PDB file of C-alpha atoms in Angstrom:
ATOM      1  CA  UNK A   1      87.345  79.340 -80.165  1.00 51.00           C
ATOM      2  CA  UNK A   2      86.861  76.520 -77.386  1.00 57.00           C
ATOM      3  CA  UNK A   3      88.616  78.796 -74.669  1.00 58.00           C
ATOM      4  CA  UNK A   4      86.113  81.468 -76.025  1.00 58.00           C
ATOM      5  CA  UNK A   5      83.058  79.332 -75.988  1.00 51.00           C
ATOM      6  CA  UNK A   6      84.222  78.341 -72.403  1.00 57.00           C
ATOM      7  CA  UNK A   7      84.121  81.962 -71.254  1.00 52.00           C
ATOM      8  CA  UNK A   8      80.780  82.494 -72.498  1.00 50.00           C
ATOM      9  CA  UNK A   9      79.353  79.549 -70.922  1.00 47.00           C
ATOM     10  CA  UNK A  10      81.075  80.661 -67.492  1.00 46.00           C
ATOM     11  CA  UNK A  11      79.745  84.239 -68.114  1.00 47.00           C
ATOM     12  CA  UNK A  12      76.267  82.883 -68.867  1.00 54.00           C
ATOM     13  CA  UNK A  13      76.063  81.154 -65.738  1.00 54.00           C
ATOM     14  CA  UNK A  14      77.165  83.773 -63.587  1.00 48.00           C
ATOM     15  CA  UNK A  15      74.312  85.965 -65.275  1.00 51.00           C
ATOM     16  CA  UNK A  16      71.957  83.708 -64.626  1.00 52.00           C
ATOM     17  CA  UNK A  17      73.333  83.190 -60.768  1.00 48.00           C
ATOM     18  CA  UNK A  18      73.033  86.725 -60.470  1.00 45.00           C
ATOM     19  CA  UNK A  19      69.256  87.138 -61.997  1.00 48.00           C
ATOM     20  CA  UNK A  20      68.207  84.149 -59.865  1.00 48.00           C
ATOM     21  CA  UNK A  21      69.911  85.510 -56.795  1.00 42.00           C
ATOM     22  CA  UNK A  22      68.073  89.223 -57.516  1.00 46.00           C
ATOM     23  CA  UNK A  23      64.855  87.450 -58.256  1.00 47.00           C
ATOM     24  CA  UNK A  24      65.066  86.234 -54.893  1.00 47.00           C
ATOM     25  CA  UNK A  25      66.099  89.299 -53.364  1.00 44.00           C
ATOM     26  CA  UNK A  26      62.521  90.776 -54.516  1.00 70.00           C
ATOM     27  CA  UNK A  27      60.508  88.188 -52.498  1.00 82.00           C
ATOM     28  CA  UNK A  28      57.662  90.519 -50.917  1.00 92.00           C
ATOM     29  CA  UNK A  29      57.554  89.724 -47.188  1.00 94.00           C
ATOM     30  CA  UNK A  30      53.800  89.474 -47.553  1.00 96.00           C
ATOM     31  CA  UNK A  31      54.179  86.582 -49.713  1.00 97.00           C
ATOM     32  CA  UNK A  32      53.392  82.999 -48.017  1.00 97.00           C
ATOM     33  CA  UNK A  33      50.462  81.508 -46.250  1.00 98.00           C
ATOM     34  CA  UNK A  34      48.224  83.517 -43.533  1.00 99.00           C
ATOM     35  CA  UNK A  35      45.814  82.486 -41.055  1.00 99.00           C
ATOM     36  CA  UNK A  36      43.250  85.348 -40.953  1.00 99.00           C
ATOM     37  CA  UNK A  37      40.254  86.202 -38.275  1.00 99.00           C
ATOM     38  CA  UNK A  38      37.909  88.637 -39.696  1.00 99.00           C
ATOM     39  CA  UNK A  39      35.855  90.345 -37.170  1.00 98.00           C
ATOM     40  CA  UNK A  40      32.535  90.589 -38.489  1.00 97.00           C
ATOM     41  CA  UNK A  41      29.296  91.639 -37.012  1.00 96.00           C
ATOM     42  CA  UNK A  42      30.439  90.574 -33.216  1.00 96.00           C
ATOM     43  CA  UNK A  43      31.804  87.426 -34.455  1.00 97.00           C
ATOM     44  CA  UNK A  44      35.501  86.253 -35.098  1.00 98.00           C
ATOM     45  CA  UNK A  45      35.395  84.699 -38.628  1.00 98.00           C
ATOM     46  CA  UNK A  46      38.547  82.372 -39.534  1.00 98.00           C
ATOM     47  CA  UNK A  47      39.556  82.806 -42.972  1.00 98.00           C
ATOM     48  CA  UNK A  48      42.968  82.057 -44.872  1.00 99.00           C
ATOM     49  CA  UNK A  49      45.060  84.000 -47.461  1.00 99.00           C
ATOM     50  CA  UNK A  50      47.910  83.064 -49.892  1.00 99.00           C
ATOM     51  CA  UNK A  51      49.845  85.657 -51.901  1.00 98.00           C
ATOM     52  CA  UNK A  52      52.762  84.484 -54.072  1.00 97.00           C
ATOM     53  CA  UNK A  53      54.789  85.429 -57.161  1.00 94.00           C
ATOM     54  CA  UNK A  54      53.295  85.020 -60.644  1.00 94.00           C
ATOM     55  CA  UNK A  55      56.412  85.588 -62.941  1.00 91.00           C
ATOM     56  CA  UNK A  56      58.759  88.163 -61.734  1.00 86.00           C
ATOM     57  CA  UNK A  57      56.584  91.357 -61.223  1.00 89.00           C
ATOM     58  CA  UNK A  58      52.842  90.477 -60.327  1.00 95.00           C
ATOM     59  CA  UNK A  59      51.737  88.805 -57.210  1.00 97.00           C
ATOM     60  CA  UNK A  60      48.399  86.560 -57.190  1.00 98.00           C
ATOM     61  CA  UNK A  61      46.718  84.381 -54.741  1.00 98.00           C
ATOM     62  CA  UNK A  62      43.951  82.573 -53.114  1.00 98.00           C
ATOM     63  CA  UNK A  63      41.445  83.207 -50.282  1.00 98.00           C
ATOM     64  CA  UNK A  64      39.036  81.424 -48.039  1.00 98.00           C
ATOM     65  CA  UNK A  65      36.330  83.333 -46.756  1.00 97.00           C
ATOM     66  CA  UNK A  66      33.927  81.999 -43.504  1.00 95.00           C
ATOM     67  CA  UNK A  67      32.183  80.172 -46.174  1.00 94.00           C
ATOM     68  CA  UNK A  68      32.797  78.571 -49.570  1.00 93.00           C
ATOM     69  CA  UNK A  69      35.779  77.238 -51.564  1.00 95.00           C
ATOM     70  CA  UNK A  70      39.029  78.670 -51.927  1.00 97.00           C
ATOM     71  CA  UNK A  71      38.799  81.512 -54.518  1.00 97.00           C
ATOM     72  CA  UNK A  72      41.642  82.929 -56.884  1.00 98.00           C
ATOM     73  CA  UNK A  73      42.868  86.444 -56.801  1.00 98.00           C
ATOM     74  CA  UNK A  74      44.026  87.587 -59.927  1.00 97.00           C
ATOM     75  CA  UNK A  75      46.244  89.999 -58.751  1.00 98.00           C
ATOM     76  CA  UNK A  76      47.526  91.688 -55.535  1.00 98.00           C
ATOM     77  CA  UNK A  77      48.640  95.370 -55.884  1.00 97.00           C
ATOM     78  CA  UNK A  78      50.997  96.856 -54.082  1.00 95.00           C
ATOM     79  CA  UNK A  79      51.170 100.791 -53.223  1.00 93.00           C
ATOM     80  CA  UNK A  80      52.479 103.160 -50.886  1.00 91.00           C
ATOM     81  CA  UNK A  81      53.621  99.866 -48.546  1.00 90.00           C
ATOM     82  CA  UNK A  82      50.173  98.621 -48.544  1.00 96.00           C
ATOM     83  CA  UNK A  83      48.575  96.091 -50.552  1.00 98.00           C
ATOM     84  CA  UNK A  84      45.157  95.512 -52.122  1.00 98.00           C
ATOM     85  CA  UNK A  85      42.842  93.032 -54.066  1.00 98.00           C
ATOM     86  CA  UNK A  86      39.225  92.261 -54.822  1.00 98.00           C
ATOM     87  CA  UNK A  87      37.314  89.175 -55.596  1.00 96.00           C
ATOM     88  CA  UNK A  88      33.935  88.753 -56.885  1.00 96.00           C
ATOM     89  CA  UNK A  89      31.418  87.039 -54.328  1.00 95.00           C
ATOM     90  CA  UNK A  90      30.913  83.406 -54.190  1.00 94.00           C
ATOM     91  CA  UNK A  91      28.007  82.724 -52.017  1.00 91.00           C
ATOM     92  CA  UNK A  92      27.426  85.983 -50.626  1.00 93.00           C
ATOM     93  CA  UNK A  93      24.349  88.355 -51.081  1.00 90.00           C
ATOM     94  CA  UNK A  94      24.615  90.911 -53.278  1.00 86.00           C
ATOM     95  CA  UNK A  95      26.928  91.366 -56.729  1.00 89.00           C
ATOM     96  CA  UNK A  96      29.612  93.672 -54.857  1.00 94.00           C
ATOM     97  CA  UNK A  97      33.197  92.779 -55.268  1.00 96.00           C
ATOM     98  CA  UNK A  98      34.886  91.789 -51.483  1.00 97.00           C
ATOM     99  CA  UNK A  99      37.899  94.769 -51.156  1.00 98.00           C
ATOM    100  CA  UNK A 100      40.703  93.722 -49.179  1.00 99.00           C
ATOM    101  CA  UNK A 101      43.272  96.422 -48.359  1.00 98.00           C
ATOM    102  CA  UNK A 102      46.291  95.791 -45.611  1.00 98.00           C
ATOM    103  CA  UNK A 103      49.668  96.411 -44.232  1.00 98.00           C
ATOM    104  CA  UNK A 104      52.559  94.540 -42.575  1.00 97.00           C
ATOM    105  CA  UNK A 105      53.693  95.461 -39.009  1.00 94.00           C
ATOM    106  CA  UNK A 106      56.397  93.126 -37.725  1.00 94.00           C
ATOM    107  CA  UNK A 107      55.186  89.549 -39.117  1.00 94.00           C
ATOM    108  CA  UNK A 108      51.563  90.245 -38.834  1.00 98.00           C
ATOM    109  CA  UNK A 109      49.056  91.570 -41.325  1.00 98.00           C
ATOM    110  CA  UNK A 110      46.267  94.006 -40.647  1.00 98.00           C
ATOM    111  CA  UNK A 111      43.861  95.902 -42.787  1.00 98.00           C
ATOM    112  CA  UNK A 112      39.912  96.086 -43.718  1.00 99.00           C
ATOM    113  CA  UNK A 113      37.616  94.097 -45.808  1.00 98.00           C
ATOM    114  CA  UNK A 114      34.680  95.783 -47.561  1.00 98.00           C
ATOM    115  CA  UNK A 115      32.061  93.278 -47.872  1.00 97.00           C
ATOM    116  CA  UNK A 116      29.205  92.745 -50.195  1.00 96.00           C
ATOM    117  CA  UNK A 117      26.923  94.466 -48.011  1.00 94.00           C
ATOM    118  CA  UNK A 118      28.846  98.039 -48.261  1.00 95.00           C
ATOM    119  CA  UNK A 119      30.109  97.654 -44.486  1.00 96.00           C
ATOM    120  CA  UNK A 120      33.931  97.807 -43.826  1.00 98.00           C
ATOM    121  CA  UNK A 121      35.198  95.376 -41.306  1.00 98.00           C
ATOM    122  CA  UNK A 122      38.745  94.462 -39.709  1.00 99.00           C
ATOM    123  CA  UNK A 123      40.751  91.476 -40.050  1.00 99.00           C
ATOM    124  CA  UNK A 124      44.311  90.236 -38.889  1.00 99.00           C
ATOM    125  CA  UNK A 125      46.233  87.732 -39.913  1.00 99.00           C
ATOM    126  CA  UNK A 126      49.222  85.434 -39.043  1.00 98.00           C
ATOM    127  CA  UNK A 127      51.631  83.453 -40.708  1.00 98.00           C
ATOM    128  CA  UNK A 128      50.339  79.501 -41.340  1.00 98.00           C
ATOM    129  CA  UNK A 129      52.617  77.131 -39.406  1.00 98.00           C
ATOM    130  CA  UNK A 130      54.097  74.771 -41.567  1.00 95.00           C
ATOM    131  CA  UNK A 131      52.992  71.334 -39.529  1.00 95.00           C
ATOM    132  CA  UNK A 132      56.137  69.010 -39.920  1.00 91.00           C
ATOM    133  CA  UNK A 133      55.390  65.635 -41.407  1.00 93.00           C
ATOM    134  CA  UNK A 134      56.671  62.821 -39.797  1.00 90.00           C
ATOM    135  CA  UNK A 135      56.902  59.669 -42.091  1.00 88.00           C
ATOM    136  CA  UNK A 136      56.753  56.825 -39.602  1.00 90.00           C
ATOM    137  CA  UNK A 137      54.772  57.914 -36.495  1.00 94.00           C
ATOM    138  CA  UNK A 138      53.940  55.937 -33.500  1.00 96.00           C
ATOM    139  CA  UNK A 139      50.008  55.426 -32.843  1.00 98.00           C
ATOM    140  CA  UNK A 140      48.023  54.852 -30.167  1.00 98.00           C
ATOM    141  CA  UNK A 141      45.288  52.438 -29.368  1.00 98.00           C
ATOM    142  CA  UNK A 142      42.174  53.194 -31.270  1.00 98.00           C
ATOM    143  CA  UNK A 143      39.550  55.517 -30.043  1.00 98.00           C
ATOM    144  CA  UNK A 144      35.859  54.667 -30.503  1.00 98.00           C
ATOM    145  CA  UNK A 145      34.213  58.396 -30.338  1.00 98.00           C
ATOM    146  CA  UNK A 146      30.700  57.369 -31.137  1.00 98.00           C
ATOM    147  CA  UNK A 147      29.623  54.753 -28.236  1.00 97.00           C
ATOM    148  CA  UNK A 148      26.270  53.952 -30.371  1.00 96.00           C
ATOM    149  CA  UNK A 149      23.927  54.510 -27.888  1.00 97.00           C
ATOM    150  CA  UNK A 150      23.665  58.411 -27.028  1.00 97.00           C
ATOM    151  CA  UNK A 151      25.545  61.749 -27.725  1.00 97.00           C
ATOM    152  CA  UNK A 152      27.821  61.407 -25.249  1.00 97.00           C
ATOM    153  CA  UNK A 153      31.193  62.985 -26.293  1.00 97.00           C
ATOM    154  CA  UNK A 154      29.337  65.234 -28.984  1.00 98.00           C
ATOM    155  CA  UNK A 155      28.087  68.634 -28.936  1.00 97.00           C
ATOM    156  CA  UNK A 156      25.598  70.301 -31.470  1.00 97.00           C
ATOM    157  CA  UNK A 157      26.494  73.657 -32.580  1.00 95.00           C
ATOM    158  CA  UNK A 158      23.220  75.051 -32.006  1.00 93.00           C
ATOM    159  CA  UNK A 159      19.655  73.503 -31.544  1.00 94.00           C
ATOM    160  CA  UNK A 160      20.063  69.984 -31.650  1.00 96.00           C
ATOM    161  CA  UNK A 161      18.648  67.784 -34.224  1.00 97.00           C
ATOM    162  CA  UNK A 162      20.962  64.619 -34.042  1.00 98.00           C
ATOM    163  CA  UNK A 163      19.562  61.488 -32.635  1.00 98.00           C
ATOM    164  CA  UNK A 164      21.140  58.129 -32.104  1.00 98.00           C
ATOM    165  CA  UNK A 165      18.698  54.921 -33.452  1.00 98.00           C
ATOM    166  CA  UNK A 166      19.831  51.269 -33.643  1.00 96.00           C
ATOM    167  CA  UNK A 167      23.644  52.316 -33.136  1.00 97.00           C
ATOM    168  CA  UNK A 168      23.636  54.904 -35.654  1.00 98.00           C
ATOM    169  CA  UNK A 169      24.094  58.493 -35.418  1.00 98.00           C
ATOM    170  CA  UNK A 170      21.572  60.516 -37.370  1.00 98.00           C
ATOM    171  CA  UNK A 171      20.856  63.951 -38.522  1.00 97.00           C
ATOM    172  CA  UNK A 172      17.272  63.406 -40.252  1.00 96.00           C
ATOM    173  CA  UNK A 173      17.324  67.044 -41.221  1.00 95.00           C
ATOM    174  CA  UNK A 174      19.326  70.032 -42.206  1.00 93.00           C
ATOM    175  CA  UNK A 175      20.240  71.712 -38.667  1.00 94.00           C
ATOM    176  CA  UNK A 176      23.393  72.039 -36.632  1.00 96.00           C
ATOM    177  CA  UNK A 177      26.557  70.592 -36.930  1.00 98.00           C
ATOM    178  CA  UNK A 178      28.056  68.160 -34.358  1.00 98.00           C
ATOM    179  CA  UNK A 179      31.653  68.529 -32.898  1.00 98.00           C
ATOM    180  CA  UNK A 180      33.804  66.034 -30.790  1.00 99.00           C
ATOM    181  CA  UNK A 181      34.398  67.062 -27.444  1.00 98.00           C
ATOM    182  CA  UNK A 182      37.880  65.381 -27.865  1.00 98.00           C
ATOM    183  CA  UNK A 183      40.790  67.350 -29.977  1.00 98.00           C
ATOM    184  CA  UNK A 184      43.514  65.813 -31.951  1.00 98.00           C
ATOM    185  CA  UNK A 185      46.636  66.558 -34.085  1.00 98.00           C
ATOM    186  CA  UNK A 186      47.680  63.870 -36.097  1.00 98.00           C
ATOM    187  CA  UNK A 187      45.593  60.890 -36.833  1.00 98.00           C
ATOM    188  CA  UNK A 188      43.841  57.885 -38.383  1.00 99.00           C
ATOM    189  CA  UNK A 189      40.036  57.921 -39.045  1.00 99.00           C
ATOM    190  CA  UNK A 190      37.794  55.564 -39.967  1.00 99.00           C
ATOM    191  CA  UNK A 191      34.145  56.465 -40.693  1.00 98.00           C
ATOM    192  CA  UNK A 192      30.964  54.997 -42.069  1.00 99.00           C
ATOM    193  CA  UNK A 193      28.055  56.934 -43.597  1.00 98.00           C
ATOM    194  CA  UNK A 194      25.285  57.149 -45.717  1.00 98.00           C
ATOM    195  CA  UNK A 195      23.243  59.793 -47.099  1.00 98.00           C
ATOM    196  CA  UNK A 196      19.723  59.838 -49.260  1.00 97.00           C
ATOM    197  CA  UNK A 197      19.746  61.250 -52.930  1.00 97.00           C
ATOM    198  CA  UNK A 198      20.994  64.579 -53.116  1.00 95.00           C
ATOM    199  CA  UNK A 199      22.166  65.032 -49.771  1.00 97.00           C
ATOM    200  CA  UNK A 200      25.492  66.618 -48.922  1.00 95.00           C
ATOM    201  CA  UNK A 201      27.796  66.668 -45.750  1.00 97.00           C
ATOM    202  CA  UNK A 202      31.132  66.805 -44.835  1.00 98.00           C
ATOM    203  CA  UNK A 203      34.101  65.451 -42.059  1.00 99.00           C
ATOM    204  CA  UNK A 204      36.214  68.395 -40.883  1.00 99.00           C
ATOM    205  CA  UNK A 205      39.868  67.450 -39.820  1.00 99.00           C
ATOM    206  CA  UNK A 206      40.843  69.208 -36.650  1.00 99.00           C
ATOM    207  CA  UNK A 207      37.607  71.200 -37.204  1.00 98.00           C
ATOM    208  CA  UNK A 208      39.386  73.157 -40.382  1.00 99.00           C
ATOM    209  CA  UNK A 209      39.705  70.875 -43.241  1.00 99.00           C
ATOM    210  CA  UNK A 210      36.690  69.556 -44.865  1.00 99.00           C
ATOM    211  CA  UNK A 211      36.503  66.142 -46.675  1.00 99.00           C
ATOM    212  CA  UNK A 212      33.786  66.357 -48.717  1.00 98.00           C
ATOM    213  CA  UNK A 213      30.659  63.914 -48.468  1.00 98.00           C
ATOM    214  CA  UNK A 214      28.103  64.299 -51.128  1.00 97.00           C
ATOM    215  CA  UNK A 215      26.037  62.236 -53.677  1.00 97.00           C
ATOM    216  CA  UNK A 216      28.304  62.118 -56.574  1.00 95.00           C
ATOM    217  CA  UNK A 217      28.064  58.821 -57.835  1.00 95.00           C
ATOM    218  CA  UNK A 218      28.939  59.126 -61.758  1.00 94.00           C
ATOM    219  CA  UNK A 219      30.545  62.323 -61.246  1.00 96.00           C
ATOM    220  CA  UNK A 220      33.785  63.678 -62.519  1.00 97.00           C
ATOM    221  CA  UNK A 221      36.590  64.224 -59.902  1.00 98.00           C
ATOM    222  CA  UNK A 222      36.276  67.557 -58.249  1.00 98.00           C
ATOM    223  CA  UNK A 223      37.677  69.404 -55.176  1.00 98.00           C
ATOM    224  CA  UNK A 224      34.075  70.128 -53.917  1.00 96.00           C
ATOM    225  CA  UNK A 225      32.938  66.453 -54.813  1.00 97.00           C
ATOM    226  CA  UNK A 226      32.871  63.059 -52.883  1.00 98.00           C
ATOM    227  CA  UNK A 227      35.969  62.497 -51.060  1.00 98.00           C
ATOM    228  CA  UNK A 228      37.787  66.026 -52.257  1.00 98.00           C
ATOM    229  CA  UNK A 229      39.238  68.340 -49.782  1.00 99.00           C
ATOM    230  CA  UNK A 230      36.648  71.250 -50.299  1.00 98.00           C
ATOM    231  CA  UNK A 231      38.226  73.616 -52.809  1.00 97.00           C
ATOM    232  CA  UNK A 232      41.818  72.198 -52.397  1.00 98.00           C
ATOM    233  CA  UNK A 233      42.679  68.397 -53.228  1.00 99.00           C
ATOM    234  CA  UNK A 234      40.951  66.535 -55.866  1.00 99.00           C
ATOM    235  CA  UNK A 235      40.267  62.985 -55.533  1.00 98.00           C
ATOM    236  CA  UNK A 236      41.846  60.866 -58.684  1.00 98.00           C
ATOM    237  CA  UNK A 237      38.531  59.021 -58.913  1.00 98.00           C
ATOM    238  CA  UNK A 238      35.012  59.555 -57.572  1.00 98.00           C
ATOM    239  CA  UNK A 239      34.367  55.829 -56.188  1.00 98.00           C
ATOM    240  CA  UNK A 240      31.263  57.190 -54.353  1.00 98.00           C
ATOM    241  CA  UNK A 241      28.241  54.346 -54.066  1.00 98.00           C
ATOM    242  CA  UNK A 242      24.715  55.143 -55.091  1.00 98.00           C
ATOM    243  CA  UNK A 243      22.997  56.986 -52.150  1.00 98.00           C
ATOM    244  CA  UNK A 244      21.393  54.788 -49.419  1.00 98.00           C
ATOM    245  CA  UNK A 245      24.418  52.592 -48.982  1.00 98.00           C
ATOM    246  CA  UNK A 246      26.834  52.659 -46.471  1.00 99.00           C
ATOM    247  CA  UNK A 247      29.905  53.902 -47.375  1.00 99.00           C
ATOM    248  CA  UNK A 248      33.352  54.457 -45.713  1.00 99.00           C
ATOM    249  CA  UNK A 249      36.521  56.730 -45.419  1.00 99.00           C
ATOM    250  CA  UNK A 250      39.718  56.022 -44.070  1.00 99.00           C
ATOM    251  CA  UNK A 251      41.722  59.072 -43.474  1.00 99.00           C
ATOM    252  CA  UNK A 252      45.237  59.867 -42.369  1.00 99.00           C
ATOM    253  CA  UNK A 253      46.403  63.121 -41.414  1.00 99.00           C
ATOM    254  CA  UNK A 254      50.022  64.095 -40.547  1.00 98.00           C
ATOM    255  CA  UNK A 255      50.949  67.768 -40.225  1.00 98.00           C
ATOM    256  CA  UNK A 256      49.517  69.167 -43.453  1.00 98.00           C
ATOM    257  CA  UNK A 257      49.425  65.824 -45.327  1.00 98.00           C
ATOM    258  CA  UNK A 258      46.409  63.995 -46.075  1.00 99.00           C
ATOM    259  CA  UNK A 259      45.509  60.506 -47.394  1.00 99.00           C
ATOM    260  CA  UNK A 260      41.843  59.514 -48.160  1.00 99.00           C
ATOM    261  CA  UNK A 261      40.937  56.135 -48.784  1.00 99.00           C
ATOM    262  CA  UNK A 262      37.092  55.946 -50.085  1.00 99.00           C
ATOM    263  CA  UNK A 263      35.475  52.550 -50.150  1.00 99.00           C
ATOM    264  CA  UNK A 264      38.756  50.707 -50.036  1.00 98.00           C
ATOM    265  CA  UNK A 265      40.504  52.938 -52.982  1.00 99.00           C
ATOM    266  CA  UNK A 266      43.149  55.403 -52.104  1.00 99.00           C
ATOM    267  CA  UNK A 267      42.359  58.833 -54.225  1.00 99.00           C
ATOM    268  CA  UNK A 268      44.140  61.296 -52.375  1.00 99.00           C
ATOM    269  CA  UNK A 269      47.619  60.308 -51.436  1.00 98.00           C
ATOM    270  CA  UNK A 270      50.088  62.135 -49.045  1.00 97.00           C
ATOM    271  CA  UNK A 271      49.121  65.418 -50.363  1.00 98.00           C
ATOM    272  CA  UNK A 272      49.409  68.899 -48.814  1.00 98.00           C
ATOM    273  CA  UNK A 273      46.350  70.615 -47.367  1.00 99.00           C
ATOM    274  CA  UNK A 274      47.196  74.399 -48.089  1.00 98.00           C
ATOM    275  CA  UNK A 275      45.375  75.856 -45.558  1.00 98.00           C
ATOM    276  CA  UNK A 276      41.754  75.918 -43.893  1.00 99.00           C
ATOM    277  CA  UNK A 277      38.581  75.051 -46.136  1.00 98.00           C
ATOM    278  CA  UNK A 278      35.381  77.113 -45.434  1.00 97.00           C
ATOM    279  CA  UNK A 279      33.176  76.339 -42.800  1.00 97.00           C
ATOM    280  CA  UNK A 280      36.049  75.818 -40.487  1.00 98.00           C
ATOM    281  CA  UNK A 281      35.775  76.355 -36.499  1.00 98.00           C
ATOM    282  CA  UNK A 282      38.890  78.384 -36.207  1.00 98.00           C
ATOM    283  CA  UNK A 283      41.989  79.151 -38.307  1.00 98.00           C
ATOM    284  CA  UNK A 284      44.383  78.281 -35.529  1.00 98.00           C
ATOM    285  CA  UNK A 285      46.308  75.763 -37.657  1.00 99.00           C
ATOM    286  CA  UNK A 286      49.157  75.095 -35.239  1.00 98.00           C
ATOM    287  CA  UNK A 287      46.613  73.654 -32.625  1.00 98.00           C
ATOM    288  CA  UNK A 288      44.714  70.273 -32.024  1.00 98.00           C
ATOM    289  CA  UNK A 289      41.365  70.602 -32.955  1.00 99.00           C
ATOM    290  CA  UNK A 290      38.053  68.415 -32.842  1.00 99.00           C
ATOM    291  CA  UNK A 291      36.235  66.123 -35.551  1.00 98.00           C
ATOM    292  CA  UNK A 292      33.189  67.719 -36.906  1.00 96.00           C
ATOM    293  CA  UNK A 293      30.200  66.693 -38.958  1.00 98.00           C
ATOM    294  CA  UNK A 294      28.151  69.168 -41.406  1.00 96.00           C
ATOM    295  CA  UNK A 295      24.684  68.701 -40.518  1.00 92.00           C
ATOM    296  CA  UNK A 296      23.392  72.012 -42.388  1.00 90.00           C
ATOM    297  CA  UNK A 297      23.352  70.458 -46.034  1.00 89.00           C
ATOM    298  CA  UNK A 298      20.896  67.848 -46.050  1.00 93.00           C
ATOM    299  CA  UNK A 299      20.292  64.474 -43.899  1.00 97.00           C
ATOM    300  CA  UNK A 300      23.184  62.274 -43.107  1.00 98.00           C
ATOM    301  CA  UNK A 301      23.832  59.271 -40.781  1.00 98.00           C
ATOM    302  CA  UNK A 302      27.318  58.054 -39.325  1.00 99.00           C
ATOM    303  CA  UNK A 303      28.461  54.864 -37.529  1.00 98.00           C
ATOM    304  CA  UNK A 304      31.870  53.177 -36.462  1.00 98.00           C
ATOM    305  CA  UNK A 305      33.481  56.389 -35.842  1.00 99.00           C
ATOM    306  CA  UNK A 306      37.310  55.339 -35.061  1.00 99.00           C
ATOM    307  CA  UNK A 307      40.194  57.701 -34.528  1.00 99.00           C
ATOM    308  CA  UNK A 308      43.675  56.410 -33.927  1.00 99.00           C
ATOM    309  CA  UNK A 309      45.704  59.078 -32.529  1.00 98.00           C
ATOM    310  CA  UNK A 310      49.588  59.699 -32.971  1.00 97.00           C
ATOM    311  CA  UNK A 311      51.483  59.517 -29.817  1.00 94.00           C
ATOM    312  CA  UNK A 312      55.271  60.240 -30.417  1.00 83.00           C
TER     313      UNK A 312
END
């Protein structure tokens, strides 16, 4: 009996190994994370797509459009070498679903999007880079990105409403976003900010990943509230101060890994950002990018903007 039992265990182990190998061989080449560009009304809109297995037969995913947060894809359907999925509108006008179709050529996805306005637009996607993590990087000298006097080193994305008063960078009303002229890859950021009651802003790391700034005192932790990485990463707790008080973020970004310290408390620790967030400047994740401040969601003030870049 003992020998028979051993033989059964060996046979079962072989069966499980073969099953695992079989499932691994069934991985669809479209699975993974993809940096997208949608050609829409004369603009190249950055977007993002993730496709993965759910169980052994179903493909699911997530999608980030040029605005809004990451949206779940309940099923990615495959037929005749093409794939398709549909998602309901989030911030878009109309009630129609956004319908996507695509296929793979080489290591590139291409296809069409039927938008909520009934028009069809083309899109293309390339595999998102891994963005390797280094545990103990070498840091350079801190760079003061805001001189406290004027907007030198910054550009408004449209008609400018940003002003400088008493050493403070201010957007007194909703208007254009503000982008730094310098670009960075891996860095540490110190940032102080203040907002009035009910206001909303954000700081985009490399111009692609938004850390939310919003009047959230007393709110439950959420990936769309204070100190969350918009639509992706939820802080452990909300440590927002009352509106009208100066607050601070200390953020470290290495590869895809981010740590967010809000008002002295670590609320996100060494977590992976899957992809770009809504409102990103582009979807070129492998390239350095600027800082940019959201100025189109309400009044906001900043001071002591200091970046320490990685130099190794």
